[in-house]
PDB file of C-alpha atoms in Angstrom:
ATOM      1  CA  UNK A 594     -15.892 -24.651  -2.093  1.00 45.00           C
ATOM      2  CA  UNK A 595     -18.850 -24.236  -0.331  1.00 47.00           C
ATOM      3  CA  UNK A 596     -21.491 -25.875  -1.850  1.00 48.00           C
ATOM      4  CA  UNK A 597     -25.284 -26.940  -0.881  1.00 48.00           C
ATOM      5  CA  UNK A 598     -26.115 -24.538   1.887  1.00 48.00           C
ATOM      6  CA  UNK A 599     -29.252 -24.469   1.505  1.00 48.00           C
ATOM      7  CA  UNK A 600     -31.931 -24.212   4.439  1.00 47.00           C
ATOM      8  CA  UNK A 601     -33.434 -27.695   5.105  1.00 46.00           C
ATOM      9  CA  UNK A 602     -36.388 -28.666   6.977  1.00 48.00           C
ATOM     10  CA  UNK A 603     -34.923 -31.761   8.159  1.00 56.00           C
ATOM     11  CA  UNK A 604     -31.842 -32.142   9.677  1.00 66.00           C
ATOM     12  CA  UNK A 605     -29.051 -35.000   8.340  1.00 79.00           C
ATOM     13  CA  UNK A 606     -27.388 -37.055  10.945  1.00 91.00           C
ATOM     14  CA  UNK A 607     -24.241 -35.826   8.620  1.00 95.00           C
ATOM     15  CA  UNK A 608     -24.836 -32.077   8.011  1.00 95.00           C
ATOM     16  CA  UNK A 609     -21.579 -31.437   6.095  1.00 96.00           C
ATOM     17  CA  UNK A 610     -18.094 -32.780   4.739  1.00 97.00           C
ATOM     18  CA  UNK A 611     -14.925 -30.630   5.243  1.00 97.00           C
ATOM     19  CA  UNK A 612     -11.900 -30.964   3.486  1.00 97.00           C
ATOM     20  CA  UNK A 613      -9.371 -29.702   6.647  1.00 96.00           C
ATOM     21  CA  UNK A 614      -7.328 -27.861   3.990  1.00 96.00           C
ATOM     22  CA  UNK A 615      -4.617 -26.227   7.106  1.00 96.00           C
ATOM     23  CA  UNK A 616      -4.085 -29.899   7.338  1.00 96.00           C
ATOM     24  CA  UNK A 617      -3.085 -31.469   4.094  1.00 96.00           C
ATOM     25  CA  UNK A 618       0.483 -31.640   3.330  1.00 94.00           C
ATOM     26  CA  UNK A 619       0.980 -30.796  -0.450  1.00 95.00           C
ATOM     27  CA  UNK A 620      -1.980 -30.150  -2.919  1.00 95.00           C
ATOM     28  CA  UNK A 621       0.598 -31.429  -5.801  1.00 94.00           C
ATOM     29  CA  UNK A 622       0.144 -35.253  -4.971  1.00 94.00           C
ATOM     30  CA  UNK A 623      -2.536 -37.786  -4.895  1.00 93.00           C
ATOM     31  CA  UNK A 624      -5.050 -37.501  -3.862  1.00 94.00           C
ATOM     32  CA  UNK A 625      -4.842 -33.330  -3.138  1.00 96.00           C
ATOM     33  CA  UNK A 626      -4.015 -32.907  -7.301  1.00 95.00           C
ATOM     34  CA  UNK A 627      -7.555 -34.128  -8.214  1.00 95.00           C
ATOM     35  CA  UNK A 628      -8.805 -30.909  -9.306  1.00 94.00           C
ATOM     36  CA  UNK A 629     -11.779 -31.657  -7.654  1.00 95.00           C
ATOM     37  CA  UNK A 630     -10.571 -32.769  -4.073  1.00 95.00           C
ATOM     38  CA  UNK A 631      -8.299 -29.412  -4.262  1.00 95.00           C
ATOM     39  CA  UNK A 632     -10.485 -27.289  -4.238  1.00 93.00           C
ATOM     40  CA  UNK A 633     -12.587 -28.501  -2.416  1.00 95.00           C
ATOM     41  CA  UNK A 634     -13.811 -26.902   1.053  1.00 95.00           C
ATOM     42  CA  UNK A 635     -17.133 -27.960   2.022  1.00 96.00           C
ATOM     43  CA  UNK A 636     -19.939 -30.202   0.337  1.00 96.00           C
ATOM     44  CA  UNK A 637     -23.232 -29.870   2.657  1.00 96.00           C
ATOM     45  CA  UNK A 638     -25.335 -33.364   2.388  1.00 96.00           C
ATOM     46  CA  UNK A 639     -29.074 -33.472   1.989  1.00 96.00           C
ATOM     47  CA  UNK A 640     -31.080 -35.175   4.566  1.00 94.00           C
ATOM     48  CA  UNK A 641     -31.931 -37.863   2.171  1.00 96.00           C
ATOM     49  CA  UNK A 642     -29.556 -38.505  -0.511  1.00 97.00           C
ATOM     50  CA  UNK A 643     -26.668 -36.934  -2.071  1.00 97.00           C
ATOM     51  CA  UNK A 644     -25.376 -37.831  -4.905  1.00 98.00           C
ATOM     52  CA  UNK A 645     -21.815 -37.435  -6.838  1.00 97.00           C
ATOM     53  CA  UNK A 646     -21.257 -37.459 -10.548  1.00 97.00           C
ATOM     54  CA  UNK A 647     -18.535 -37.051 -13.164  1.00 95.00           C
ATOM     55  CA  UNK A 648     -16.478 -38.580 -15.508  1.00 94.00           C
ATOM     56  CA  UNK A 649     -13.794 -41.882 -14.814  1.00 92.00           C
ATOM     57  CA  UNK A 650     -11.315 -40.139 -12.080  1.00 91.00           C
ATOM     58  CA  UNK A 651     -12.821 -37.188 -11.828  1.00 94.00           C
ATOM     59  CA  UNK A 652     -12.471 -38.145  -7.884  1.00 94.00           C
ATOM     60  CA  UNK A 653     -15.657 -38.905  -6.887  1.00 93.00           C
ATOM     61  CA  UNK A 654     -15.210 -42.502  -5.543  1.00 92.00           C
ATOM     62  CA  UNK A 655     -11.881 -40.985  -4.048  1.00 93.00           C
ATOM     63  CA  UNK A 656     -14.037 -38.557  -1.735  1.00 96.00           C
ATOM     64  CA  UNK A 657     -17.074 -41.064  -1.241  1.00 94.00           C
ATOM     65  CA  UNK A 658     -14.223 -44.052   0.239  1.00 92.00           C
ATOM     66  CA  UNK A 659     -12.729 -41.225   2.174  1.00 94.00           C
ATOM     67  CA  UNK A 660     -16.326 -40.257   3.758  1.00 96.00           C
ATOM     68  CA  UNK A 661     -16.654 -44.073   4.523  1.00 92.00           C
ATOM     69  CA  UNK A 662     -14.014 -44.476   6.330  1.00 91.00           C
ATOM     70  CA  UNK A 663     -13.810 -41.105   8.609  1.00 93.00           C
ATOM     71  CA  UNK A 664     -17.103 -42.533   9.227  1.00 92.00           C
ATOM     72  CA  UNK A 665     -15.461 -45.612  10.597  1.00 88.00           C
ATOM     73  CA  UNK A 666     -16.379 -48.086   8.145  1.00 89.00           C
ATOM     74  CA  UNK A 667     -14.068 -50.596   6.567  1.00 81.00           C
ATOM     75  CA  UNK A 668     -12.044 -49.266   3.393  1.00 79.00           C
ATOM     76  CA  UNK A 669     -13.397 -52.429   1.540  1.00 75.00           C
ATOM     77  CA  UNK A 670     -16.696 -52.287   1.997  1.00 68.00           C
ATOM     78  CA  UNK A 671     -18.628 -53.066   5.252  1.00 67.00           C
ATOM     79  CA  UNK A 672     -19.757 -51.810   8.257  1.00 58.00           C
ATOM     80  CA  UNK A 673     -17.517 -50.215  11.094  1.00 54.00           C
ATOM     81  CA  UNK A 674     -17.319 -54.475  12.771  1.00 58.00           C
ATOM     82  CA  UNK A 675     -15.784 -55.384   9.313  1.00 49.00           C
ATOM     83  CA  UNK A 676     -11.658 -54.844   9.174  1.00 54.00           C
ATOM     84  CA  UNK A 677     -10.714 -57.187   5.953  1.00 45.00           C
ATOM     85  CA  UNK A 678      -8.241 -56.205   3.241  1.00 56.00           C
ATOM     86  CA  UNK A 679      -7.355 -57.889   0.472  1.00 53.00           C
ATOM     87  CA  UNK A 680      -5.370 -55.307  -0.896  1.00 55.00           C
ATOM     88  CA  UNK A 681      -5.197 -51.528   0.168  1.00 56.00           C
ATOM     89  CA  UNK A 682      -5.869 -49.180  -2.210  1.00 58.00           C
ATOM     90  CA  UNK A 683      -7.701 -46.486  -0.579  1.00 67.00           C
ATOM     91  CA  UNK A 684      -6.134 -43.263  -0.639  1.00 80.00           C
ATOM     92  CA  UNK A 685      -4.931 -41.102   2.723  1.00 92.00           C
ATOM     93  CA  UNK A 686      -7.831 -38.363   2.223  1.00 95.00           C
ATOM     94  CA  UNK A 687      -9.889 -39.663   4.901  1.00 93.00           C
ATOM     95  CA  UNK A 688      -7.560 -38.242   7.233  1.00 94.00           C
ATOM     96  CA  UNK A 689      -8.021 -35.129   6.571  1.00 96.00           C
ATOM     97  CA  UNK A 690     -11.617 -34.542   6.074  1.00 95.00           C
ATOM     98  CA  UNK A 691     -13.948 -34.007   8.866  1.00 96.00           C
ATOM     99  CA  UNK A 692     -17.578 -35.069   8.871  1.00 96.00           C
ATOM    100  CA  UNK A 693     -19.667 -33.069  11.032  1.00 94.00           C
ATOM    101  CA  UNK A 694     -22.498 -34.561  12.355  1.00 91.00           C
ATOM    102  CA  UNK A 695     -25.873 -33.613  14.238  1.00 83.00           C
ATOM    103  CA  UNK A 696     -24.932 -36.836  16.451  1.00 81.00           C
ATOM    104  CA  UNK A 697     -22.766 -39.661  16.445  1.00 80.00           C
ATOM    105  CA  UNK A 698     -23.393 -42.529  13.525  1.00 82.00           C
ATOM    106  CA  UNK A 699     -24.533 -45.557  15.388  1.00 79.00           C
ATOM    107  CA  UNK A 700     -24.880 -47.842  12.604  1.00 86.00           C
ATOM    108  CA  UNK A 701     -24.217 -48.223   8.699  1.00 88.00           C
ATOM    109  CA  UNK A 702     -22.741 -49.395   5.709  1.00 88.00           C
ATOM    110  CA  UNK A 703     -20.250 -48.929   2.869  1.00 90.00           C
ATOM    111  CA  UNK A 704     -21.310 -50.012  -0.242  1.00 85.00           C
ATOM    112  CA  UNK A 705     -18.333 -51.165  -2.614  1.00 79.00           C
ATOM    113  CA  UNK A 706     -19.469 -52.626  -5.976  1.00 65.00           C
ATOM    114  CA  UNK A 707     -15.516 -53.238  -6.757  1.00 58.00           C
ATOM    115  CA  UNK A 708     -14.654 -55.089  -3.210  1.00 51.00           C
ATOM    116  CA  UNK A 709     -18.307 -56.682  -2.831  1.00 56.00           C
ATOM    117  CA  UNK A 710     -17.176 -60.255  -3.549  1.00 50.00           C
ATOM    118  CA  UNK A 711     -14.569 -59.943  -1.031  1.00 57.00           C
ATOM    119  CA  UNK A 712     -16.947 -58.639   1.670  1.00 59.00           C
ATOM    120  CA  UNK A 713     -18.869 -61.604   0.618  1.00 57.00           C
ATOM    121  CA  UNK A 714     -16.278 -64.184   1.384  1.00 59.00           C
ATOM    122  CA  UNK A 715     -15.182 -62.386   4.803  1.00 56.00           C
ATOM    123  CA  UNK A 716     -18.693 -62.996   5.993  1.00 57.00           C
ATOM    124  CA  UNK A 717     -18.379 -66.959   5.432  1.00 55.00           C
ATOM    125  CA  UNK A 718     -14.804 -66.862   6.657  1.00 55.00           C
ATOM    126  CA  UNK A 719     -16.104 -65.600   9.767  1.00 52.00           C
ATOM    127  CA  UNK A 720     -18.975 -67.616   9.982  1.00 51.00           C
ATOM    128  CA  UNK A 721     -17.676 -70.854  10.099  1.00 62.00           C
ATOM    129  CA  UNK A 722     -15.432 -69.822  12.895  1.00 66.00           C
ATOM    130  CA  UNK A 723     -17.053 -71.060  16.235  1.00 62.00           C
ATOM    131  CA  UNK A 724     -18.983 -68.512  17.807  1.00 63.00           C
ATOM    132  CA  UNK A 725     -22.033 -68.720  20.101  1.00 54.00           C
ATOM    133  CA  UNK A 726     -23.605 -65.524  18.297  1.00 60.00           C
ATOM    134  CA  UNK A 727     -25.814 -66.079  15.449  1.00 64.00           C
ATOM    135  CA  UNK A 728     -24.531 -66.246  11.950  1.00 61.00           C
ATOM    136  CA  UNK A 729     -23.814 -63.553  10.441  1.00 59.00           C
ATOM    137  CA  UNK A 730     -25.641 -63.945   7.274  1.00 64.00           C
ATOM    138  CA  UNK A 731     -28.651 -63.803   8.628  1.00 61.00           C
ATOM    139  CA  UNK A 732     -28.800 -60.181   9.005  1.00 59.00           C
ATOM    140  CA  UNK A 733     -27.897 -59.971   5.330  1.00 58.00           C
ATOM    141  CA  UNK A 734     -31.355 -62.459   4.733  1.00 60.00           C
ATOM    142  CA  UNK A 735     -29.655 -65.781   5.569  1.00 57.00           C
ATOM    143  CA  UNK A 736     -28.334 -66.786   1.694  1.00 59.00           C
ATOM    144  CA  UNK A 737     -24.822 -67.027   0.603  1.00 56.00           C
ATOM    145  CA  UNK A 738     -24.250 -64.232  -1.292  1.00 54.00           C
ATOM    146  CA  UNK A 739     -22.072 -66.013  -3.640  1.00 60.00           C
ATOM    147  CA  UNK A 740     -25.093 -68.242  -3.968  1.00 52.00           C
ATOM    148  CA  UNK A 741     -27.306 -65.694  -5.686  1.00 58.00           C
ATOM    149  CA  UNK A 742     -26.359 -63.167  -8.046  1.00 68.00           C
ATOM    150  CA  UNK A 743     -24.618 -60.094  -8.231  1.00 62.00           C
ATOM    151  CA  UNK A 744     -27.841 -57.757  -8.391  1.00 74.00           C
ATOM    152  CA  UNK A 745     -29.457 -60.054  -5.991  1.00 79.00           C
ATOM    153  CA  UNK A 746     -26.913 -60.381  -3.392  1.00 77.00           C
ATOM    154  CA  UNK A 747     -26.826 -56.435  -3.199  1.00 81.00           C
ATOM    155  CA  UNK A 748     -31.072 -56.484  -3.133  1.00 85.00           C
ATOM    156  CA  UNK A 749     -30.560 -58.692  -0.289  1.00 83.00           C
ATOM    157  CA  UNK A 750     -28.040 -55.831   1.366  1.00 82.00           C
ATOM    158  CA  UNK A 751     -31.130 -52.971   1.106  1.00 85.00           C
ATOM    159  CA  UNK A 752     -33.576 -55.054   2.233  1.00 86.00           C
ATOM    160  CA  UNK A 753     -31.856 -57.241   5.124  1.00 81.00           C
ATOM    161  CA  UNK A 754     -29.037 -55.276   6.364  1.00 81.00           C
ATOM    162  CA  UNK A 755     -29.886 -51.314   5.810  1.00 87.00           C
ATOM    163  CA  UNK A 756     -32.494 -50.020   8.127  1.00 88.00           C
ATOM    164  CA  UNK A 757     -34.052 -46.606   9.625  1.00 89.00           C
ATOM    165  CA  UNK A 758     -31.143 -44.160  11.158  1.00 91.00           C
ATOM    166  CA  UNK A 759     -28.251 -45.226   9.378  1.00 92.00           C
ATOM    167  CA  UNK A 760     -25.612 -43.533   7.151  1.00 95.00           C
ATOM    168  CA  UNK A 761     -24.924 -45.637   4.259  1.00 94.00           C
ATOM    169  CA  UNK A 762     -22.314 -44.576   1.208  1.00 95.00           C
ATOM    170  CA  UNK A 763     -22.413 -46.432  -1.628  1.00 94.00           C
ATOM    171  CA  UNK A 764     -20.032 -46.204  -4.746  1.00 91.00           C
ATOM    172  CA  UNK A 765     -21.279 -47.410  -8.176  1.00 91.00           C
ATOM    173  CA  UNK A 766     -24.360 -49.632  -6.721  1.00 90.00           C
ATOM    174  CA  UNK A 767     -25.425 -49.427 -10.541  1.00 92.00           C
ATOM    175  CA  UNK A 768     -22.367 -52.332 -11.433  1.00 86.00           C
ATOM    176  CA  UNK A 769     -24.566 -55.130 -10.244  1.00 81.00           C
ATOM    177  CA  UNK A 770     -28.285 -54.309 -11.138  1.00 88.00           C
ATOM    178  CA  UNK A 771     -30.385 -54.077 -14.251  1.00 93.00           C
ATOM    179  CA  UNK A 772     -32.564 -50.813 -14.896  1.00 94.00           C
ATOM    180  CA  UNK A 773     -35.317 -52.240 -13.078  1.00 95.00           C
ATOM    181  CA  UNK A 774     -33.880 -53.133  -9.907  1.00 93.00           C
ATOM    182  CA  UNK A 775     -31.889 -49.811 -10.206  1.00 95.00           C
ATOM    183  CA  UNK A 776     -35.146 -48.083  -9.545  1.00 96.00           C
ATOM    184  CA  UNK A 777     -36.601 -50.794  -6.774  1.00 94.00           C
ATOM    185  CA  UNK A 778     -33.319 -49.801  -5.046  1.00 95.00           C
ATOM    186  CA  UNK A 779     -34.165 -46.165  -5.153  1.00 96.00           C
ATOM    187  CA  UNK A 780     -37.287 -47.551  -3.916  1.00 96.00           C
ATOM    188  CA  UNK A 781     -36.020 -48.965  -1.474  1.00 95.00           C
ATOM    189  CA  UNK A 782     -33.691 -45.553  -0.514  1.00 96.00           C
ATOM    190  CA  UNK A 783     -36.520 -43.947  -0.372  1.00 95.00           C
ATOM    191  CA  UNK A 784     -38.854 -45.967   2.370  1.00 94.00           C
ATOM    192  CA  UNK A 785     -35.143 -45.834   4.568  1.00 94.00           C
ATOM    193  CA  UNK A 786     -34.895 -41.740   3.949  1.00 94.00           C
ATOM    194  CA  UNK A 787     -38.438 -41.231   5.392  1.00 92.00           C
ATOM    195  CA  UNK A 788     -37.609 -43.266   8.622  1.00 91.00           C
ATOM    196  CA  UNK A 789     -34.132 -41.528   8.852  1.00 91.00           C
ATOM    197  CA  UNK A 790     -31.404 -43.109   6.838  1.00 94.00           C
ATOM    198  CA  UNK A 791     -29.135 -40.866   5.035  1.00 96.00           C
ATOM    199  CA  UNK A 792     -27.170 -42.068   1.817  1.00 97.00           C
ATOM    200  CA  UNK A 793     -24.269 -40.685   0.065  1.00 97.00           C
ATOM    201  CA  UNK A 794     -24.127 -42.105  -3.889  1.00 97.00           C
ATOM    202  CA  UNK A 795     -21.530 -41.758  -5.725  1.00 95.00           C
ATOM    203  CA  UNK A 796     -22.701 -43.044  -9.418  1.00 96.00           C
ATOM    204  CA  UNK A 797     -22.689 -43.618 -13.115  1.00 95.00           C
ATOM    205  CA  UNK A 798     -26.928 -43.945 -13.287  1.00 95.00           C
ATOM    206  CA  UNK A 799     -29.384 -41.508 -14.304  1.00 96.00           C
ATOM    207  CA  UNK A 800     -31.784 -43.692 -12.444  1.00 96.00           C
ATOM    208  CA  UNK A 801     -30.320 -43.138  -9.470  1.00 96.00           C
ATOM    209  CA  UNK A 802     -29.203 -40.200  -9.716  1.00 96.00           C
ATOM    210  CA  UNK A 803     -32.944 -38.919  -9.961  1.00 95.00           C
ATOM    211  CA  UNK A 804     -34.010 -39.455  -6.919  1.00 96.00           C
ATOM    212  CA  UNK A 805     -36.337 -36.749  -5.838  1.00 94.00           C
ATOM    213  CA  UNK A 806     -34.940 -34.118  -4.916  1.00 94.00           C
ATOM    214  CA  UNK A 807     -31.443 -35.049  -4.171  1.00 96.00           C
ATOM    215  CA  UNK A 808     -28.340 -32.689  -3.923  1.00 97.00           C
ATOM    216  CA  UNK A 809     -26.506 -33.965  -7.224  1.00 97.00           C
ATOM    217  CA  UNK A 810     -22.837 -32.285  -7.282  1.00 97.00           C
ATOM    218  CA  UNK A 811     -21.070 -32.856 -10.170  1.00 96.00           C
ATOM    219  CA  UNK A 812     -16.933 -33.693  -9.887  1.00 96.00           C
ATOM    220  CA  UNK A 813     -15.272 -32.508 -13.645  1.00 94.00           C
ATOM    221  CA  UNK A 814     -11.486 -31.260 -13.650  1.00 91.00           C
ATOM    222  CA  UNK A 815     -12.572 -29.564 -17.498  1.00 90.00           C
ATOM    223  CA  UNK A 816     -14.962 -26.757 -15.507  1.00 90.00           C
ATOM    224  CA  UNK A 817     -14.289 -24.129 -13.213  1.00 90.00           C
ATOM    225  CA  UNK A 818     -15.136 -24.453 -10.557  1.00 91.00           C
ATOM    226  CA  UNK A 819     -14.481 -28.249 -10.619  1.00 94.00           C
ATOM    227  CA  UNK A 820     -17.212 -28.636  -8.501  1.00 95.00           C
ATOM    228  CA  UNK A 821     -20.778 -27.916  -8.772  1.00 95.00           C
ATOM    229  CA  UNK A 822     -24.520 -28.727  -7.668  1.00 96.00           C
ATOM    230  CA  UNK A 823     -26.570 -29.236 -10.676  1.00 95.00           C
ATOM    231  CA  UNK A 824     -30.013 -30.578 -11.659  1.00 94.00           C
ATOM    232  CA  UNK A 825     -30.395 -33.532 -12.705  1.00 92.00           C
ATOM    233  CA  UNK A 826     -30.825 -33.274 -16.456  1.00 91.00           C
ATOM    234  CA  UNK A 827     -27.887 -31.233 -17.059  1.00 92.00           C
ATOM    235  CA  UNK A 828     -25.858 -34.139 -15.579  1.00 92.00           C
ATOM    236  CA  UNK A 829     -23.823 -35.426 -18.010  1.00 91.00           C
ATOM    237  CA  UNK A 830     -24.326 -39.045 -18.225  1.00 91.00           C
ATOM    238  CA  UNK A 831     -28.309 -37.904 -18.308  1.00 92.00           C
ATOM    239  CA  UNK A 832     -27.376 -35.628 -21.338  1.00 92.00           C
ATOM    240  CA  UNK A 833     -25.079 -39.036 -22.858  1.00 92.00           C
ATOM    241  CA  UNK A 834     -28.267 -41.215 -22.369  1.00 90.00           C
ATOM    242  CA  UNK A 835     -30.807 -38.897 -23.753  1.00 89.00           C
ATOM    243  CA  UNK A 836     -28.275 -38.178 -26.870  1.00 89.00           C
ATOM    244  CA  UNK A 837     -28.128 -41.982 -27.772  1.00 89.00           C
ATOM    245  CA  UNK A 838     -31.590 -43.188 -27.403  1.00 86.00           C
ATOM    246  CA  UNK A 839     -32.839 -39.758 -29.604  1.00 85.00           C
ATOM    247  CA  UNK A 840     -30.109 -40.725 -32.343  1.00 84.00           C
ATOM    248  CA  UNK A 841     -29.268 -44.195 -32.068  1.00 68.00           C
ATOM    249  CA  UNK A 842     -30.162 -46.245 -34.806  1.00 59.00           C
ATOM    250  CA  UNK A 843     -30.665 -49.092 -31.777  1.00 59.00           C
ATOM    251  CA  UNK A 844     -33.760 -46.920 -30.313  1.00 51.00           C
ATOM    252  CA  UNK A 845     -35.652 -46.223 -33.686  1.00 57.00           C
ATOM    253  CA  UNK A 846     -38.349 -49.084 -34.983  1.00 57.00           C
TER     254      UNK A 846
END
C-alpha cells in the first residue's frame, strides 16, 4: 500500500518506509499475519510528524519498533549508543523493511513508554562505571529519572536530550503524561519540527494525534484496506472521546 504521496515542500530526513515484501518469508506468521503489516507496501512520512493509530494489536507499535531499530536504535528504547535488554520481545520485521532516507540519521531516539524504566536504570548502571566522559545524565538534564516522575522524567527527555535534526519514534508517549503536558509535549514537537527533527508517533491520544497537520494513518484489520490516511476527527479514539464527553453522565453539570 502506497500511502501519503503527497508533494511536500519540505523534505524529511526519512522520506518513506518500505515493507521489502520479495523478502519476507511467509505472510502466515507473526509478524507478516497482522493484516496491517501484510499488506503493507509503502507508508511515506511527513516532514514533521507522522502519526499511527488503531485499536490494541492492530500492529502499529509492531511497525513503529521495527522503524526504530532499522534506524539503528536499541529495541528497548534508546538511542543507537544504547544496547540493553532485559528481555527481547521485538519482533523480526525490522529486517525486512527499508527506510529510505534523504541522508543518513546522525542522531535520535526511541521512545518506549513500556521499557522506559529499564532505559532509566541502564543509564545509572553505566554511570557509575568509571569513565573519564561526563555523566550521562546530564544530557537527559542531570536528575535521576527514577527520582522524578513518570511524566516528568519523559519532559526531561524532550527538553534535554531531543534536539534540531534528529529522527525520534516514539510509541505510546501518552502512558506517562496528563492532558496538559500531553499538549506541552506537542509543544515541544513542534519548536524541534521547525529546526528539523522528524517524529514518528505511534499513539492512543487525540492530543497528540492533532498535531497540525500531521500524516495520521490509521492501522484496523476490520477495514479494507487495513491501512489508511485519515483526518484527524474521523480517528477513532477522537470519535470514542467525543462520544463519551457528549453522553456521559460524568461530563454533564
Amino acid at each position: 500500500m502506497r500511502l501519503g504521496e503527497t508533494r511536500l515542500t519540505v523534505e524529511p530526513l526519512v522520506l518513506h518506509v518500505d515493507l521489502k515484501r520479495e523478502a519476507v518469508p511467509a505472510f502466515d506468521r507473526y509478524p507478516f499475519s497482522i493484516p496491517s503489516i501484510r499488506r503493507l507496501e509503502r507508508i511515506v512520512l511527513h516532514p514533521e510528524v507522522t502519526v499511527i493509530v488503531g485499536e490494541n494489536g492492530s500492529g502499529k507499535s509492531t511497525f513503529v519498533e521495527a522503524v526504530a531499530i532499522a534506524a539503528g536504535f536499541n529495541a528497548e528504547g534508546g538511542s543507537a549508543n544504547f544496547r540493553f535488554r532485559s528481555r527481547p520481545s521485538h519482533s523480526e520485521l525490522h529486517r525486512y523493511i527499508r527506510l529510505v532516507r534523504r541522508r543518513p540519521l546522525r542522531h535520535g531516539f526511541f521512545l518506549r513508554a513500556e521499557s522506559f524504566f529499564n532505559f532509566a536504570t541502564n543509564i545509572e548502571e553505566l554511570d557509575r562505571e568509571p569513565a573519564a566522559a561526563p555523566r550521562i545524565i546530564d544530557s537527559y538534564g542531570g536528575s535521576s529519572l527514577h527520582e522524578q516522575s513518570h511524566g516528568e522524567s519523559f519532559m526531561a527527555l524532550l527538553h534535554n536530550r531531543f534536539g534540531p535534526g534528529g529522527f525520534y519514534v516514539l510509541d505510546e508517549p501518552e502512558a506517562a503524561l496528563s492532558p496538559r503536558n500531553q499538549v506541552r509535549a506537542v509543544g515541544r514537537i513542534r519548536e524541534l519540527a521547525r529546526v528539523g527533527a522528524q517524529f514518528l508517533i505511534a499513539t492512543h491520544s487525540p492530543i497528540f494525534t492533532a498535531y497540525p497537520g500531521a500524516f495520521v494513518y490509521e492501522f484496523n484489520p476490520t477495514k479494507e484496506p487495513p491501512i489508511n490516511r485519515i483526518e484527524w476527527e474521523n480517528a477513532d479514539h477522537v470519535q470514542v472521546l467525543r462520544e463519551f464527553l457528549t453522553t456521559s453522565q460524568v461530563a454533564k453539570p
